[in-house]
Coordinates of N, CA and C in Angstrom, one line a residue:
M1 N 61.4 -22.1 -7.4 CA 60.8 -21.1 -8.1 C 59.0 -21.4 -7.4
S2 N 58.7 -20.1 -5.6 CA 57.6 -20.5 -5.7 C 56.3 -20.3 -5.9
R3 N 54.9 -20.4 -6.4 CA 53.9 -20.3 -6.0 C 53.3 -20.1 -5.3
I4 N 52.8 -18.4 -5.7 CA 51.7 -18.5 -4.3 C 50.4 -17.5 -5.5
L5 N 48.9 -17.5 -4.4 CA 47.9 -17.3 -5.6 C 47.1 -16.4 -4.5
L6 N 46.8 -15.4 -4.5 CA 46.0 -14.2 -3.8 C 44.7 -14.0 -4.2
F7 N 43.9 -14.7 -2.9 CA 42.7 -15.5 -3.5 C 41.5 -14.8 -2.6
N8 N 40.7 -13.8 -3.1 CA 39.6 -13.0 -2.0 C 38.6 -14.1 -1.7
K9 N 38.0 -14.1 -0.8 CA 37.6 -15.5 -0.8 C 36.2 -14.8 0.6
P10 N 35.3 -14.9 -0.6 CA 33.9 -15.0 -0.4 C 34.0 -15.4 0.8
Y11 N 31.8 -14.4 1.6 CA 31.4 -14.9 3.0 C 30.9 -16.4 2.1
G12 N 31.2 -17.0 3.3 CA 30.5 -18.4 3.5 C 30.7 -19.3 2.8
V13 N 32.6 -19.0 2.2 CA 33.5 -19.8 1.5 C 34.0 -20.6 2.8
I14 N 34.2 -22.1 2.6 CA 35.2 -22.8 4.0 C 36.7 -23.2 3.4
C15 N 37.9 -22.7 3.5 CA 38.9 -22.7 3.0 C 39.3 -24.3 3.2
Q16 N 38.8 -25.0 2.4 CA 39.8 -26.1 2.2 C 39.5 -26.4 1.2
F17 N 40.1 -28.0 0.2 CA 39.7 -28.0 -1.3 C 37.9 -29.0 -1.0
S18 N 38.4 -30.0 -0.2 CA 37.3 -31.0 0.2 C 35.8 -30.4 0.6
R19 N 34.7 -31.3 -0.8 CA 34.0 -30.3 0.0 C 33.0 -31.0 1.0
D20 N 32.3 -30.1 1.6 CA 31.7 -30.7 2.8 C 29.8 -30.6 2.5
G21 N 29.3 -30.6 1.5 CA 28.0 -30.2 1.3 C 27.0 -29.5 1.7
L22 N 27.3 -28.4 2.1 CA 26.9 -27.1 2.9 C 27.4 -26.3 2.6
H23 N 29.1 -25.8 2.3 CA 29.8 -24.4 2.0 C 29.9 -24.6 0.8
P24 N 30.0 -23.6 -0.8 CA 31.1 -22.9 -1.4 C 32.7 -23.9 -0.4
T25 N 33.3 -23.9 -1.1 CA 34.8 -24.5 -0.9 C 35.9 -23.8 -2.1
L26 N 36.9 -24.1 -1.9 CA 38.0 -23.2 -2.3 C 38.0 -23.6 -4.0
A27 N 37.6 -25.4 -3.6 CA 37.1 -26.1 -5.1 C 36.3 -25.0 -6.2
D28 N 35.6 -24.7 -5.9 CA 34.2 -24.1 -6.6 C 35.1 -22.7 -7.1
Y29 N 36.3 -22.0 -6.9 CA 36.8 -21.2 -7.2 C 38.3 -21.1 -7.7
I30 N 38.9 -22.1 -7.6 CA 40.4 -22.0 -7.6 C 40.7 -23.9 -8.4
T31 N 41.3 -23.9 -9.7 CA 41.3 -24.8 -10.2 C 42.7 -24.8 -10.7
A32 N 43.9 -24.4 -10.6 CA 44.9 -24.6 -10.8 C 45.6 -25.7 -9.3
P33 N 46.0 -26.8 -10.2 CA 46.3 -28.1 -9.6 C 47.8 -27.6 -8.1
G34 N 47.9 -28.0 -7.0 CA 49.3 -28.9 -6.6 C 48.7 -27.2 -5.7
F35 N 48.2 -26.0 -5.3 CA 47.9 -25.1 -4.1 C 47.3 -25.5 -2.9
Y36 N 47.4 -25.4 -1.9 CA 47.3 -25.4 -0.1 C 47.4 -24.0 0.4
P37 N 46.3 -23.8 0.9 CA 46.2 -22.4 1.8 C 47.3 -22.8 2.8
A38 N 47.5 -21.4 3.5 CA 48.9 -20.8 3.7 C 48.1 -19.5 4.9
G39 N 47.6 -20.9 6.0 CA 46.5 -20.1 6.6 C 44.9 -19.8 6.8
R40 N 44.4 -19.7 7.0 CA 42.7 -20.1 6.7 C 41.7 -19.0 7.2
L41 N 40.6 -18.3 7.0 CA 39.7 -17.8 7.0 C 38.6 -17.9 7.8
D42 N 38.0 -17.5 8.8 CA 37.0 -18.0 9.6 C 35.3 -18.2 8.0
T43 N 34.3 -19.2 8.5 CA 34.1 -18.6 6.9 C 33.0 -18.1 6.7
G44 N 32.8 -17.4 8.1 CA 31.8 -15.8 8.6 C 32.6 -14.6 7.8
S45 N 33.8 -14.7 7.6 CA 35.0 -13.5 6.8 C 35.3 -13.5 5.9
E46 N 35.8 -12.5 5.3 CA 36.1 -12.6 3.5 C 37.4 -11.4 3.5
G47 N 37.8 -12.0 2.7 CA 39.6 -11.4 2.1 C 40.4 -11.9 1.7
L48 N 41.6 -11.8 2.1 CA 42.9 -12.3 1.1 C 43.2 -13.5 2.4
L49 N 43.1 -14.5 1.3 CA 43.6 -16.0 1.8 C 45.2 -16.1 0.4
L50 N 45.6 -17.0 1.1 CA 47.4 -17.2 0.3 C 47.1 -18.7 0.2
L51 N 46.9 -18.9 -0.9 CA 47.7 -20.0 -1.2 C 48.8 -20.1 -2.1
T52 N 49.5 -21.0 -1.5 CA 51.3 -21.7 -1.8 C 51.2 -23.1 -2.5
D53 N 52.1 -23.3 -3.2 CA 52.9 -24.9 -3.8 C 54.1 -25.1 -3.3
D54 N 54.0 -24.3 -2.2 CA 55.7 -24.1 -1.7 C 55.2 -24.8 -0.6
G55 N 55.5 -26.2 0.6 CA 55.5 -26.6 1.7 C 56.4 -25.3 2.7
K56 N 57.8 -25.3 2.8 CA 58.1 -24.2 3.5 C 57.7 -22.8 3.0
L57 N 57.2 -22.3 2.3 CA 56.2 -21.1 2.1 C 55.6 -20.9 2.9
Q58 N 54.4 -22.0 2.6 CA 53.2 -22.3 3.4 C 53.8 -22.0 4.7
H59 N 54.8 -23.3 5.5 CA 54.7 -23.3 7.2 C 55.5 -21.6 7.2
R60 N 56.6 -20.3 6.5 CA 57.1 -18.8 6.9 C 55.9 -18.7 7.0
I61 N 54.3 -18.8 5.6 CA 53.4 -17.8 6.1 C 52.8 -18.0 7.5
T62 N 52.9 -19.4 7.5 CA 51.8 -19.9 8.6 C 52.6 -19.7 10.7
D63 N 53.7 -19.9 10.5 CA 54.4 -19.8 11.6 C 54.3 -18.6 12.4
P64 N 53.2 -19.0 13.5 CA 53.6 -17.7 14.8 C 55.1 -16.5 15.0
S65 N 55.9 -17.1 14.7 CA 57.3 -16.5 15.3 C 57.8 -15.7 13.7
H66 N 56.9 -15.7 12.7 CA 57.8 -15.3 12.1 C 56.8 -13.4 12.0
K67 N 55.7 -14.1 12.6 CA 54.7 -12.7 12.8 C 54.4 -11.7 12.1
L68 N 54.0 -12.5 10.2 CA 53.6 -11.7 9.8 C 52.6 -10.5 10.1
P69 N 52.7 -9.5 9.6 CA 51.1 -8.7 9.5 C 49.8 -8.6 9.4
K70 N 48.6 -8.8 10.0 CA 47.6 -9.2 9.0 C 46.3 -8.0 9.3
T71 N 46.2 -7.4 8.3 CA 45.5 -6.1 8.3 C 44.0 -6.1 7.5
Y72 N 43.5 -6.0 8.7 CA 41.3 -6.1 7.8 C 40.4 -5.4 8.8
W73 N 39.8 -5.1 7.8 CA 38.8 -4.4 7.8 C 37.7 -4.3 8.6
V74 N 37.8 -4.0 9.5 CA 36.5 -4.4 10.3 C 35.6 -3.4 10.3
Q75 N 33.9 -3.5 10.1 CA 33.0 -3.1 10.3 C 32.4 -3.2 12.1
V76 N 32.0 -2.6 12.2 CA 31.5 -2.8 14.2 C 30.4 -2.4 14.3
E77 N 29.6 -3.0 15.5 CA 28.9 -1.6 15.5 C 28.7 -1.2 17.0
G78 N 28.7 0.5 16.7 CA 28.6 1.4 17.6 C 29.7 1.8 16.4
I79 N 30.8 3.4 17.6 CA 32.0 3.7 17.1 C 32.2 4.2 18.4
P80 N 33.9 3.2 18.0 CA 34.7 3.4 18.6 C 35.1 4.6 19.8
D81 N 35.6 4.5 21.0 CA 36.7 6.1 21.2 C 37.6 5.9 21.0
E82 N 38.0 6.6 21.9 CA 39.7 6.3 22.2 C 39.8 5.5 22.8
A83 N 39.4 5.6 23.7 CA 39.1 4.7 25.3 C 39.5 2.8 24.9
A84 N 38.6 2.6 23.8 CA 39.0 1.4 23.3 C 40.1 1.1 22.1
L85 N 39.7 2.3 21.0 CA 41.2 1.6 20.3 C 42.4 2.5 21.3
E86 N 42.9 2.5 22.4 CA 43.5 1.9 22.9 C 43.8 0.7 23.7
R87 N 42.8 0.1 24.0 CA 42.5 -0.9 24.2 C 43.3 -2.1 24.0
L88 N 42.5 -1.7 22.2 CA 43.4 -2.9 21.1 C 44.5 -2.7 21.1
R89 N 45.1 -1.2 20.5 CA 46.5 -1.2 21.2 C 47.5 -1.8 21.6
G90 N 46.5 -2.3 23.2 CA 47.7 -2.3 24.1 C 46.9 -3.7 24.5
G91 N 46.8 -4.6 23.6 CA 46.3 -5.8 24.2 C 45.2 -6.0 24.6
V92 N 44.3 -7.2 24.6 CA 43.4 -7.5 25.2 C 43.6 -8.7 25.3
Q93 N 43.0 -8.5 26.9 CA 42.3 -10.0 27.5 C 41.8 -10.5 26.8
L94 N 41.7 -12.2 26.8 CA 41.1 -12.7 26.2 C 40.7 -13.8 27.0
K95 N 39.4 -14.9 26.5 CA 39.7 -16.2 27.6 C 41.2 -16.9 27.5
D96 N 41.3 -16.7 26.3 CA 43.1 -17.9 26.2 C 44.2 -16.4 26.5
G97 N 43.7 -15.7 26.8 CA 45.3 -14.8 27.1 C 44.8 -13.4 26.7
L98 N 46.4 -12.6 26.8 CA 46.7 -11.5 26.8 C 47.1 -11.5 25.2
T99 N 46.2 -10.3 24.3 CA 46.4 -10.2 22.6 C 47.8 -9.6 22.4
L100 N 48.3 -10.1 21.6 CA 49.9 -9.1 21.3 C 48.8 -7.3 21.2
P101 N 50.2 -5.8 21.7 CA 49.4 -4.7 20.6 C 49.0 -5.2 19.4
A102 N 48.0 -4.7 19.2 CA 47.3 -4.5 17.6 C 47.6 -2.9 17.1
Q103 N 47.5 -2.7 16.2 CA 47.6 -1.5 15.4 C 46.0 -1.2 15.2
A104 N 45.6 -0.2 15.7 CA 44.1 0.0 15.7 C 43.6 1.6 15.8
S105 N 42.5 2.2 14.2 CA 42.3 3.5 14.0 C 40.6 2.9 12.7
L106 N 40.3 4.3 13.4 CA 39.0 4.2 12.7 C 39.6 4.8 11.2
M107 N 38.4 4.2 10.2 CA 38.8 4.3 8.5 C 37.2 4.8 8.5
E108 N 38.0 4.9 6.7 CA 36.4 5.7 5.9 C 35.8 4.4 5.7
E109 N 34.6 4.0 4.9 CA 34.6 3.0 4.8 C 34.3 2.7 3.5
P110 N 35.8 1.6 2.6 CA 36.8 1.2 2.2 C 35.6 1.2 1.1
A111 N 36.5 2.2 -0.1 CA 36.3 2.7 -1.2 C 36.0 1.2 -2.2
D112 N 35.5 1.4 -3.1 CA 34.2 0.3 -4.0 C 34.7 -0.9 -3.3
L113 N 34.0 -1.2 -1.8 CA 33.8 -2.3 -1.7 C 32.2 -2.3 -2.1
W114 N 32.9 -3.8 -1.8 CA 31.4 -5.2 -2.6 C 30.4 -5.0 -1.8
S115 N 29.0 -6.0 -2.0 CA 28.2 -5.4 -1.4 C 28.8 -6.8 -0.7
R116 N 28.1 -7.7 0.6 CA 27.9 -8.7 1.4 C 26.8 -9.9 0.7
D117 N 26.5 -11.0 0.1 CA 25.1 -12.2 0.5 C 25.6 -12.7 1.9
P118 N 24.8 -12.9 2.3 CA 24.0 -12.2 2.6 C 24.1 -10.5 3.0
P119 N 23.4 -9.7 2.9 CA 24.3 -8.3 3.7 C 24.6 -8.3 5.0
V120 N 25.1 -7.8 5.8 CA 25.1 -7.2 6.9 C 23.7 -6.6 7.7
R121 N 23.5 -7.3 9.0 CA 22.1 -6.5 9.2 C 22.6 -4.6 10.0
F122 N 21.1 -4.3 9.7 CA 21.1 -3.1 10.0 C 20.0 -2.7 10.9
R123 N 20.6 -2.2 11.6 CA 19.8 -1.6 12.9 C 19.7 -0.3 12.9
K124 N 18.0 0.6 12.5 CA 18.2 2.4 11.9 C 18.4 3.2 13.5
D125 N 18.5 2.2 14.7 CA 19.1 3.1 15.8 C 20.3 3.3 17.0
I126 N 20.9 2.4 15.8 CA 22.8 1.8 16.5 C 23.5 2.1 14.9
P127 N 24.2 2.6 15.1 CA 25.1 3.0 14.0 C 26.4 2.4 13.8
T128 N 27.3 2.4 12.8 CA 28.6 1.3 13.0 C 29.3 2.2 11.6
C129 N 30.7 1.3 12.5 CA 31.7 2.0 11.1 C 33.0 1.2 11.2
W130 N 33.8 1.8 10.5 CA 34.7 1.1 9.9 C 36.3 1.3 11.0
L131 N 37.0 0.0 11.8 CA 38.3 0.1 11.7 C 39.4 -0.9 10.9
Q132 N 41.0 0.0 10.9 CA 41.6 -1.2 10.6 C 42.8 -0.8 11.8
L133 N 42.4 -2.9 11.4 CA 43.4 -3.0 12.5 C 44.4 -4.0 12.4
T134 N 45.7 -3.8 12.8 CA 46.5 -5.1 12.0 C 47.2 -5.9 13.3
I135 N 47.3 -6.8 13.1 CA 48.1 -8.2 14.4 C 49.4 -8.7 13.6
R136 N 49.4 -9.4 15.0 CA 51.1 -10.1 14.4 C 50.7 -11.6 15.3
E137 N 50.0 -12.3 15.1 CA 49.0 -13.4 16.1 C 48.3 -13.6 15.4
G138 N 47.5 -14.8 15.4 CA 46.3 -15.6 14.8 C 45.7 -16.1 15.9
K139 N 45.0 -15.8 16.9 CA 44.4 -16.8 18.0 C 42.7 -16.9 17.0
N140 N 42.7 -18.2 17.9 CA 40.5 -17.4 16.7 C 40.0 -17.4 16.8
R141 N 39.5 -17.1 15.9 CA 37.9 -15.7 15.7 C 39.0 -14.5 16.3
Q142 N 40.4 -14.0 16.2 CA 40.6 -13.2 17.5 C 40.4 -11.8 16.9
I143 N 40.0 -11.5 15.6 CA 40.2 -9.7 16.0 C 37.7 -10.0 16.4
R144 N 37.5 -10.8 15.8 CA 35.8 -11.0 16.4 C 35.8 -10.6 18.0
R145 N 36.2 -11.5 18.5 CA 37.0 -11.3 20.0 C 37.6 -10.0 20.4
M146 N 38.0 -9.9 20.1 CA 38.7 -8.6 20.6 C 37.7 -7.1 20.8
T147 N 37.2 -6.9 19.9 CA 37.4 -5.8 19.4 C 35.0 -5.9 20.3
A148 N 35.0 -7.0 20.2 CA 33.5 -7.7 21.5 C 34.1 -7.5 22.5
A149 N 35.2 -7.2 23.7 CA 35.6 -7.9 24.6 C 35.8 -5.5 24.5
V150 N 36.1 -5.2 23.7 CA 36.2 -3.2 24.5 C 34.4 -3.5 24.1
G151 N 33.6 -3.7 23.9 CA 32.3 -2.9 23.5 C 32.1 -2.9 21.9
F152 N 32.7 -3.6 21.2 CA 32.0 -2.6 19.8 C 32.4 -4.5 18.6
P153 N 30.9 -5.3 19.0 CA 30.8 -6.7 17.9 C 31.5 -6.4 16.5
T154 N 31.9 -6.9 16.5 CA 31.5 -7.3 14.2 C 30.6 -7.4 14.3
L155 N 30.5 -6.8 13.2 CA 29.2 -6.6 11.5 C 30.1 -7.9 10.3
R156 N 31.2 -7.6 10.2 CA 31.7 -7.2 8.6 C 33.3 -7.6 9.2
L157 N 33.6 -8.5 8.9 CA 35.1 -9.0 8.8 C 36.3 -9.0 7.4
I158 N 36.7 -8.5 7.3 CA 37.7 -8.4 5.6 C 38.8 -8.5 6.1
R159 N 40.2 -9.2 5.5 CA 41.5 -9.4 5.8 C 41.9 -8.7 4.4
H160 N 42.6 -7.5 4.8 CA 42.6 -7.0 3.2 C 44.3 -7.3 3.1
G161 N 45.3 -7.3 4.7 CA 46.6 -7.9 3.8 C 47.3 -9.0 4.7
I162 N 48.3 -9.6 4.7 CA 49.0 -11.0 4.7 C 50.8 -10.0 4.1
G163 N 51.2 -9.5 5.1 CA 52.6 -9.4 5.0 C 52.6 -8.0 4.1
E164 N 53.1 -8.8 3.0 CA 53.5 -8.0 1.8 C 52.1 -7.6 0.7
W165 N 51.5 -8.4 1.1 CA 50.6 -9.3 -0.3 C 48.7 -8.3 0.2
S166 N 48.6 -8.0 -0.5 CA 46.6 -7.5 -0.5 C 45.9 -7.8 -1.8
L167 N 44.3 -7.7 -0.9 CA 43.5 -7.6 -1.7 C 43.1 -6.6 -3.1
D168 N 44.0 -5.6 -3.4 CA 44.1 -4.7 -3.9 C 43.6 -5.0 -5.7
G169 N 42.5 -5.2 -6.4 CA 42.5 -5.4 -7.1 C 42.3 -6.2 -7.9
I170 N 41.8 -7.3 -6.9 CA 41.4 -8.8 -6.7 C 39.9 -8.6 -6.3
A171 N 38.6 -8.7 -7.6 CA 37.5 -8.9 -6.8 C 37.0 -10.3 -6.2
P172 N 36.2 -10.4 -5.4 CA 35.7 -11.7 -5.1 C 35.0 -12.5 -5.3
G173 N 35.9 -14.0 -4.9 CA 35.7 -14.9 -5.8 C 37.1 -15.1 -6.6
K174 N 37.7 -14.2 -6.9 CA 38.9 -14.3 -7.5 C 40.7 -14.4 -7.2
W175 N 41.6 -14.9 -8.2 CA 42.8 -14.6 -7.9 C 43.9 -13.5 -8.4
S176 N 44.9 -14.0 -8.1 CA 45.9 -13.7 -9.1 C 47.4 -14.6 -8.2
G177 N 47.6 -15.0 -9.4 CA 49.0 -15.4 -8.9 C 50.5 -14.9 -9.4
T178 N 51.0 -15.1 -8.6 CA 52.6 -14.6 -9.1 C 53.6 -15.9 -8.4
D179 N 54.7 -15.9 -9.6 CA 56.4 -16.7 -8.3 C 56.6 -15.7 -7.7
I180 N 57.8 -16.9 -6.8 CA 58.5 -15.0 -6.1 C 59.7 -16.5 -5.9

């Protein structure tokens, strides 16, 4: 039987157990032995990180050929119009190639959203809004590069779901475990 942990990674935490002396690591939050991250999440991003004690499951989660959908809540600078959303839905040309089409929609700020430390910069003359983006690939910093390419830089990035798993009910810095 495989075990999986769903961890709500706070902003500023690096996705490794070994300490680098600069940032908090997974070791500061997860004491269960034998678990390893199935994928990564940038230090400046928050949200769902899966960890497992099963190498085959870890591979299945991270292998691009399985194309597990990853859903993000993205706060962007400005308010994207339908044309910008259509560009995200059709695939965005980045320096390393065209992204696969994404599911993209405007959303209300998530209910019960936790505060971020440090807070997102605020500019009184530039509005922000939230998008829900679902992708099926994982290029380096892909969401940030996609929103910037369509003219709406990412201010805050929260991964809400991977495949069947989500952050629902898991506070920042906390984890939930299950057998699968």
